[in-house]
JSON list of C-alpha atoms in Angstrom, two decimals:
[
{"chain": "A", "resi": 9, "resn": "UNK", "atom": "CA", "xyz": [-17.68, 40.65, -45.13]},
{"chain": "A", "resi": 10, "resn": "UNK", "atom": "CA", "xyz": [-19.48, 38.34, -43.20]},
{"chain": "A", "resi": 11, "resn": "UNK", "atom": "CA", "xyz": [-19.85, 35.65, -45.76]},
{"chain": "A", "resi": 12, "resn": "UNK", "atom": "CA", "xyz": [-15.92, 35.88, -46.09]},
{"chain": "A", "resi": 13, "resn": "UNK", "atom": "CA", "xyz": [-15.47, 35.50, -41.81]},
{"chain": "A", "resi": 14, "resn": "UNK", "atom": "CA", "xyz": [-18.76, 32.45, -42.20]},
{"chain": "A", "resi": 15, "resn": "UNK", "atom": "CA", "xyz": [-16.53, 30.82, -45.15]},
{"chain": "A", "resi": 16, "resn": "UNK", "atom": "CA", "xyz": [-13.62, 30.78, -43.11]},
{"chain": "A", "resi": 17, "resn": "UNK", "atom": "CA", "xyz": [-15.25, 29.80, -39.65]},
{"chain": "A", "resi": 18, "resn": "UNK", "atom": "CA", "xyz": [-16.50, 26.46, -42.03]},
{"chain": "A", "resi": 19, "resn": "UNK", "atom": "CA", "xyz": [-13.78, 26.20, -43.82]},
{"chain": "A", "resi": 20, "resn": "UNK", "atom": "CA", "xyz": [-11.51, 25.73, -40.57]},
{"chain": "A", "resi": 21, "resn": "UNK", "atom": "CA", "xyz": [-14.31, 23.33, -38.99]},
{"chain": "A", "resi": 22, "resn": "UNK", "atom": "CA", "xyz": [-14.28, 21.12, -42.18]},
{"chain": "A", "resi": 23, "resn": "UNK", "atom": "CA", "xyz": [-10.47, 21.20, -41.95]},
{"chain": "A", "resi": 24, "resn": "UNK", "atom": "CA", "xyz": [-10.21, 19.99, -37.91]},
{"chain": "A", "resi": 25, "resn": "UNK", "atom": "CA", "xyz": [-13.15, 17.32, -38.73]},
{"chain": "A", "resi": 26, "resn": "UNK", "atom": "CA", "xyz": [-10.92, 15.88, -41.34]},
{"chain": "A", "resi": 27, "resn": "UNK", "atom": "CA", "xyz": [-8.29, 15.84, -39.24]},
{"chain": "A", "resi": 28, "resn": "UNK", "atom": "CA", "xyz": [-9.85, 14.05, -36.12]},
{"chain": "A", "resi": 29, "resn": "UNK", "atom": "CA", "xyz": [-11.93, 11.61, -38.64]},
{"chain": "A", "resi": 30, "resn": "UNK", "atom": "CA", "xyz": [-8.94, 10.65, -40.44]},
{"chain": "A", "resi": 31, "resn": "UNK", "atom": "CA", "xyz": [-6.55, 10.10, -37.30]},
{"chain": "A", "resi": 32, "resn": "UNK", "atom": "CA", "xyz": [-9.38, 8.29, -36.01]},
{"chain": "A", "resi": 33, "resn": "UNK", "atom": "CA", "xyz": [-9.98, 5.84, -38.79]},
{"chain": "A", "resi": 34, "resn": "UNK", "atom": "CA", "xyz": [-6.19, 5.25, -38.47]},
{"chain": "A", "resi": 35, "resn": "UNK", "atom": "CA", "xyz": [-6.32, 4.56, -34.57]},
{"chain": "A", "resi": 36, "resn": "UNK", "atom": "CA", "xyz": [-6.40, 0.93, -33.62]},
{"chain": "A", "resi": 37, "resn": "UNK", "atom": "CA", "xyz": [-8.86, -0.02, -30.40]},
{"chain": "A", "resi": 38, "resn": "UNK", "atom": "CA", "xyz": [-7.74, -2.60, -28.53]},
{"chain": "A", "resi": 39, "resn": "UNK", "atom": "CA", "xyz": [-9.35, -5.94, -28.75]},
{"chain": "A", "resi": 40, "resn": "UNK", "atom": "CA", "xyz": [-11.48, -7.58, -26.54]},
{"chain": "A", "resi": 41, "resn": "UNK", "atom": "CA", "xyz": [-8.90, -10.36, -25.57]},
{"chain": "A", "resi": 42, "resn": "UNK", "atom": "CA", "xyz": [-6.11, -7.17, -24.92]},
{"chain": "A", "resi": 43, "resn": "UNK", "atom": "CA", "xyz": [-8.64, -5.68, -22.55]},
{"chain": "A", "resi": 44, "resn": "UNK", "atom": "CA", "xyz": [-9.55, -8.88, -20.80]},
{"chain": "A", "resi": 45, "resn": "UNK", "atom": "CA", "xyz": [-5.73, -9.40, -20.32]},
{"chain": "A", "resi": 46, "resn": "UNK", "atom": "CA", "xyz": [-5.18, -5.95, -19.11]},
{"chain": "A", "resi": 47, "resn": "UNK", "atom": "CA", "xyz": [-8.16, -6.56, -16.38]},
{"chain": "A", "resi": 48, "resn": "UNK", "atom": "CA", "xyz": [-6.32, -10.32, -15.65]},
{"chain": "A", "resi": 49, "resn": "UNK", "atom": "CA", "xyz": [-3.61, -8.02, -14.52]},
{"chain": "A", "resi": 50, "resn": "UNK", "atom": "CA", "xyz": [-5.50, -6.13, -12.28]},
{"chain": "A", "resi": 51, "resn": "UNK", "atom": "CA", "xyz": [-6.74, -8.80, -10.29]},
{"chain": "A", "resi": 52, "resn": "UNK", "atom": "CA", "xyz": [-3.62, -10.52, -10.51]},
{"chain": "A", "resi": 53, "resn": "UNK", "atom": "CA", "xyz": [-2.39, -7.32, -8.83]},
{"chain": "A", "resi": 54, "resn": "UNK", "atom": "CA", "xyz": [-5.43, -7.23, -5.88]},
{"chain": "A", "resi": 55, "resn": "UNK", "atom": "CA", "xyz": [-4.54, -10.77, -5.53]},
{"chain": "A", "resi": 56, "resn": "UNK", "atom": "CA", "xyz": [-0.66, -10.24, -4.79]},
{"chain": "A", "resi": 57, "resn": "UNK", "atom": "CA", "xyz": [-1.49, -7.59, -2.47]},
{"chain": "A", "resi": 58, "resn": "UNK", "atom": "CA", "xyz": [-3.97, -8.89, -0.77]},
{"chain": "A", "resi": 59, "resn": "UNK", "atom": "CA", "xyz": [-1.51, -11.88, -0.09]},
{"chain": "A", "resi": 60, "resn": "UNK", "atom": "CA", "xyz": [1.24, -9.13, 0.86]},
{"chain": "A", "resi": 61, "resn": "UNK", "atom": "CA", "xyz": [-1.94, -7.54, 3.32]},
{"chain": "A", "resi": 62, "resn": "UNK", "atom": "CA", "xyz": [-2.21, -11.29, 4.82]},
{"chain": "A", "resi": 63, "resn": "UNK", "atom": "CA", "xyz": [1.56, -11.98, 5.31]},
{"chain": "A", "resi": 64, "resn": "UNK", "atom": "CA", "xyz": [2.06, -8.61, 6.76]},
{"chain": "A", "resi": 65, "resn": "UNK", "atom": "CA", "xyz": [-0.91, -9.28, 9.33]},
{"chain": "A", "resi": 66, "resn": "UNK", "atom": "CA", "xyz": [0.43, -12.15, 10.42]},
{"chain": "A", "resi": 67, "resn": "UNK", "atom": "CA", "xyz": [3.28, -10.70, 11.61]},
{"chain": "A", "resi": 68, "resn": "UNK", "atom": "CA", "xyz": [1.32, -8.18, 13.46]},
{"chain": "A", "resi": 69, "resn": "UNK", "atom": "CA", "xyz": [-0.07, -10.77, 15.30]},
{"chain": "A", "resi": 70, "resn": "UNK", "atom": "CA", "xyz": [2.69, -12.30, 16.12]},
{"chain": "A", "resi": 71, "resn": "UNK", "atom": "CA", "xyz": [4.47, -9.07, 17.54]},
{"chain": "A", "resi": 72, "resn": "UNK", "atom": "CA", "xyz": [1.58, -8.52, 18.95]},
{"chain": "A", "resi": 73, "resn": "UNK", "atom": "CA", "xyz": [1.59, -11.41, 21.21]},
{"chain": "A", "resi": 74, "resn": "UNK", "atom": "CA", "xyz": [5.42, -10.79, 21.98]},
{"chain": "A", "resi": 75, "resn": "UNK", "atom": "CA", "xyz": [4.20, -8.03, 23.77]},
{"chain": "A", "resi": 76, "resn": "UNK", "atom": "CA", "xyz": [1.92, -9.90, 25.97]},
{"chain": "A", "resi": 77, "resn": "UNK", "atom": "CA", "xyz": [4.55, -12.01, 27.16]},
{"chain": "A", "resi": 78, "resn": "UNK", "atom": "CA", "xyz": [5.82, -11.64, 31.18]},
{"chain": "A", "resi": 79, "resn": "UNK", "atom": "CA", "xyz": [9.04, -13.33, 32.95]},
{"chain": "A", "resi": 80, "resn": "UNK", "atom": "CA", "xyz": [11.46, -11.72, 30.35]},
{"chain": "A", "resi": 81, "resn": "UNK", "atom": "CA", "xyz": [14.74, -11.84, 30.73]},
{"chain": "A", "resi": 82, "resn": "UNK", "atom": "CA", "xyz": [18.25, -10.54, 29.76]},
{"chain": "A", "resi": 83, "resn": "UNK", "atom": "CA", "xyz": [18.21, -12.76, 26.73]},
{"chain": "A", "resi": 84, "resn": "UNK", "atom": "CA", "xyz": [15.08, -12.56, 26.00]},
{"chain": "A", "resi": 85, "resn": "UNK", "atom": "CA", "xyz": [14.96, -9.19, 25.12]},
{"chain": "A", "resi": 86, "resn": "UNK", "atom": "CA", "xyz": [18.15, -9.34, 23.20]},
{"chain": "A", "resi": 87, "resn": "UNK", "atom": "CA", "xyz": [16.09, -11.41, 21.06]},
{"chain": "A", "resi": 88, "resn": "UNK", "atom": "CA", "xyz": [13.42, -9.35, 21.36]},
{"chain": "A", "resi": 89, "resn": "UNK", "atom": "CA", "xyz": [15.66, -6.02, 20.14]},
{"chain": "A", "resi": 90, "resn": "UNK", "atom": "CA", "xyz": [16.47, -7.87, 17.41]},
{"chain": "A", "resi": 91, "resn": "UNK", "atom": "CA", "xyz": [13.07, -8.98, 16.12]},
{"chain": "A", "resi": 92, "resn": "UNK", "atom": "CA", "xyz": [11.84, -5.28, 16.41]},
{"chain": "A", "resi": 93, "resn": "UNK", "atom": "CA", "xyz": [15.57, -4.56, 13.75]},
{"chain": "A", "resi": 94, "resn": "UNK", "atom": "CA", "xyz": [14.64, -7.09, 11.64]},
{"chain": "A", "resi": 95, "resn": "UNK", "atom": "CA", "xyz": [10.43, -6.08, 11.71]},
{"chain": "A", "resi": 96, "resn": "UNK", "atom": "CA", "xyz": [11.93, -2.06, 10.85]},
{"chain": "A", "resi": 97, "resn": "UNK", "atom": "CA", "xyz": [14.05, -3.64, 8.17]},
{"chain": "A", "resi": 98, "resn": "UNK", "atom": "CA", "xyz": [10.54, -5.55, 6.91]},
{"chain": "A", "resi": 99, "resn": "UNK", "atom": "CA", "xyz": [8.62, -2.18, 7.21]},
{"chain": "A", "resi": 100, "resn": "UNK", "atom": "CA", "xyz": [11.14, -0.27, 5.34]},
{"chain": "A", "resi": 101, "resn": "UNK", "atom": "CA", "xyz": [10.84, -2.48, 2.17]},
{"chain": "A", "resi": 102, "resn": "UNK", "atom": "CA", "xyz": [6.98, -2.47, 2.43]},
{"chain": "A", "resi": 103, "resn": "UNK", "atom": "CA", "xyz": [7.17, 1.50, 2.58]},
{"chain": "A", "resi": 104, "resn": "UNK", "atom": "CA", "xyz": [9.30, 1.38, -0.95]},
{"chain": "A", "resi": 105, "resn": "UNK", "atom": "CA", "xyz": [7.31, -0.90, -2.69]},
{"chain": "A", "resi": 106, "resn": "UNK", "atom": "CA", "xyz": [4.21, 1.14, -1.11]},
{"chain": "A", "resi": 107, "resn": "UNK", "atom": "CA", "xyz": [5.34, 4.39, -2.65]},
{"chain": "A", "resi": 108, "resn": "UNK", "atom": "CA", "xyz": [5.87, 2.25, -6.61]},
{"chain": "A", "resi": 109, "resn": "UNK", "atom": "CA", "xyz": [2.12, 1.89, -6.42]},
{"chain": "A", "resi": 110, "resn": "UNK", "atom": "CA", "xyz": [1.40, 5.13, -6.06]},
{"chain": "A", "resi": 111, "resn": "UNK", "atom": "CA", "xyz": [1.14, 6.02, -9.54]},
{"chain": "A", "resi": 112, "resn": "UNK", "atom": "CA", "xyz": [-1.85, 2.99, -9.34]},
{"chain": "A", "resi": 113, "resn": "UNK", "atom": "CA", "xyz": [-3.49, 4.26, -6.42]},
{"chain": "A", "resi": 114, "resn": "UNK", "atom": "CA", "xyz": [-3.52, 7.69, -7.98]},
{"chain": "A", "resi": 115, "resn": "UNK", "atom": "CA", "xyz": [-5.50, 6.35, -11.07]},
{"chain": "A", "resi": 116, "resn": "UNK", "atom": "CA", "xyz": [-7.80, 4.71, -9.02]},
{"chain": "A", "resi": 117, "resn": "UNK", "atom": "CA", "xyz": [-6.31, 0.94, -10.28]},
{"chain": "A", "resi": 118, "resn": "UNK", "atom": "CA", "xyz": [-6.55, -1.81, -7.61]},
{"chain": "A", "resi": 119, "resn": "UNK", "atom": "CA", "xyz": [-7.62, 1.25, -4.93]},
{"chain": "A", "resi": 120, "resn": "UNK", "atom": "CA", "xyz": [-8.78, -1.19, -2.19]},
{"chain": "A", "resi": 121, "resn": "UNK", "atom": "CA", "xyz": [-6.24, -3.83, -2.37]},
{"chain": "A", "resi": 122, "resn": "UNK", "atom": "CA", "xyz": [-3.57, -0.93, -2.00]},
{"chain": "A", "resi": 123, "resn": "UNK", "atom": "CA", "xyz": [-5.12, 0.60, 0.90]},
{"chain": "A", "resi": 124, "resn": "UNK", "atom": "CA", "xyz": [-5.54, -2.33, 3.03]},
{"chain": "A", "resi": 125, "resn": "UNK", "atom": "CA", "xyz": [-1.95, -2.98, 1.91]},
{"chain": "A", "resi": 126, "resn": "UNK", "atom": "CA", "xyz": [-0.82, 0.75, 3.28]},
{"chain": "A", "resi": 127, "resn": "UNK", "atom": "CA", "xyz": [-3.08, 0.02, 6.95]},
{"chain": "A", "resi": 128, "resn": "UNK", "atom": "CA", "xyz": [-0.80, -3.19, 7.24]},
{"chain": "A", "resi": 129, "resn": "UNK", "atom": "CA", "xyz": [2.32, -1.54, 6.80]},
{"chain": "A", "resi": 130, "resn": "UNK", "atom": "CA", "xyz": [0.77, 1.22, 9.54]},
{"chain": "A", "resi": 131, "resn": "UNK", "atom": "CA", "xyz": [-0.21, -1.70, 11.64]},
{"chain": "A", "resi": 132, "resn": "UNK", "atom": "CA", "xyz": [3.18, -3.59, 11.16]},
{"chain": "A", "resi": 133, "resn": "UNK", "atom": "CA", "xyz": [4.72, 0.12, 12.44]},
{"chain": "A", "resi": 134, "resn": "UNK", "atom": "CA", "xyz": [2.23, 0.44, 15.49]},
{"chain": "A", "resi": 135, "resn": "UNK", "atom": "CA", "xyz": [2.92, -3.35, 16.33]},
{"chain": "A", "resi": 136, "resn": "UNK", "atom": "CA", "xyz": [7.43, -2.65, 16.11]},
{"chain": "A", "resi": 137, "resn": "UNK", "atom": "CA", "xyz": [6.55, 0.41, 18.41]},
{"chain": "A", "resi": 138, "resn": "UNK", "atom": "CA", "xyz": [4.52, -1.01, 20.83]},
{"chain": "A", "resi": 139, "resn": "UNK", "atom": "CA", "xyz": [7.40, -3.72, 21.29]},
{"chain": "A", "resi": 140, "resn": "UNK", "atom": "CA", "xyz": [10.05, -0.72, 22.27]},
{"chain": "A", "resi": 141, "resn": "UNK", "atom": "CA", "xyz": [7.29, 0.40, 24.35]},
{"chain": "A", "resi": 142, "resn": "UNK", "atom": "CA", "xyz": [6.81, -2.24, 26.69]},
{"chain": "A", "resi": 143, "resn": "UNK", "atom": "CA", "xyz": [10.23, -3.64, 26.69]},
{"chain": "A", "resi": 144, "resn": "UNK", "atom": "CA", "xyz": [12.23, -0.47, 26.47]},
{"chain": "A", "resi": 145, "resn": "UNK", "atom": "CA", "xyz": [11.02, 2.63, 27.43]},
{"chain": "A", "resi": 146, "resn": "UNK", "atom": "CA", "xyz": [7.74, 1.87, 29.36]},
{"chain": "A", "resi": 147, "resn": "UNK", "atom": "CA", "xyz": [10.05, -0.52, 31.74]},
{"chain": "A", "resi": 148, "resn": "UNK", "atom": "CA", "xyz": [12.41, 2.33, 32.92]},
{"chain": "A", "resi": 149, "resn": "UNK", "atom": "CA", "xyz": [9.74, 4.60, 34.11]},
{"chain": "A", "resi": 150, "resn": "UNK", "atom": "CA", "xyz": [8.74, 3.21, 37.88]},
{"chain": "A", "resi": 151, "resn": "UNK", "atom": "CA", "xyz": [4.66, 3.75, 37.54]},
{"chain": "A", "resi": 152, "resn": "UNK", "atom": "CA", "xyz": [4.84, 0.91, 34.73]},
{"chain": "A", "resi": 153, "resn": "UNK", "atom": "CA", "xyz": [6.44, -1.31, 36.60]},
{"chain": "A", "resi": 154, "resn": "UNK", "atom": "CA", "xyz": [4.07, -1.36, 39.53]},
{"chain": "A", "resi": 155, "resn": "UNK", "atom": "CA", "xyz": [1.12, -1.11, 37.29]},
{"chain": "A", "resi": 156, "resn": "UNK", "atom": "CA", "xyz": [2.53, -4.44, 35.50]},
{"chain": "A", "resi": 157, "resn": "UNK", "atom": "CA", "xyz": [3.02, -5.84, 38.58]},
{"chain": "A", "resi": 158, "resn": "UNK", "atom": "CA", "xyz": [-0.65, -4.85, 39.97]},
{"chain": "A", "resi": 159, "resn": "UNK", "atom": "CA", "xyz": [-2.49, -6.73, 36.79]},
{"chain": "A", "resi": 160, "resn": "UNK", "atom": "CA", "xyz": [-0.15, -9.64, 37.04]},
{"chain": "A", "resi": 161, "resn": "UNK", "atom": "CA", "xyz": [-1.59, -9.91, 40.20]},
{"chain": "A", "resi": 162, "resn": "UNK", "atom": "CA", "xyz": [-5.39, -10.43, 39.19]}
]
């Protein structure tokens, strides 16, 4: 009886080595020059983000210095309200085409580029907030105000 169960424990491991040898044989590997182009593509891909990352920091730092400014005025921060619409609308379509890399970032492809990406998109959010801040709701509490006034002073 135990030659008959030894038999058939072979038997089934000669079968499922066929099997896998044979789909194997059949099973094309990609080339050298189809791996080197799929690798192209991934630094293609760091390299558009990380141009997305710079573009995006540069208008950090330029909301950044709208908040710095003093003297503002009624129309002034008309202008203002609408930069911090249009910088939400900007921040809106970097949080979409965030989420499409996710199935990238979850396979580990381009990892760094993407996360730098996602801390300028934060950064870009921080930046529209700290605009409503200091033009919109820091302004109507009366501590603010005298505090502005104080530094403007030094």
């Amino acid at each position: 009886m135990e030659c008959l169960e030894a038999k058939e424990t072979i038997n089934n491991t000669f079968v499922a080595v066929r099997d896998v040898s044979y789909s194997e044989k059949k099973l094309r590997v990609p080339t050298e020059e189809e791996i080197n182009h799929f690798l192209d593509k991934i630094l293609e891909l760091q390299k558009f983000l990380g141009e997305k990352t710079e573009k995006i920091n540069f208008v950090n730092e330029l909301l950044e210095k709208i908040t710095w400014l003093n003297g503002i005025n009624e129309e002034c921060l008309i202008q203002i309200n609408t930069v911090i619409g249009v910088a939400k609308d900007f921040h809106s379509t970097l949080i979409r085409q965030f989420v499409k890399l996710n199935f990238l970032r979850t396979k580990g492809i381009a990892k760094q580029a993407i996360k730098e990406f996602k801390y300028s998109i934060d950064s870009l959010k921080d930046a529209i907030a700290d605009l409503e801040s200091v033009f919109f709701s820091l302004p109507e509490i009366g501590e603010f105000n005298d505090i502005t006034k104080e530094l403007s002073l030094i």
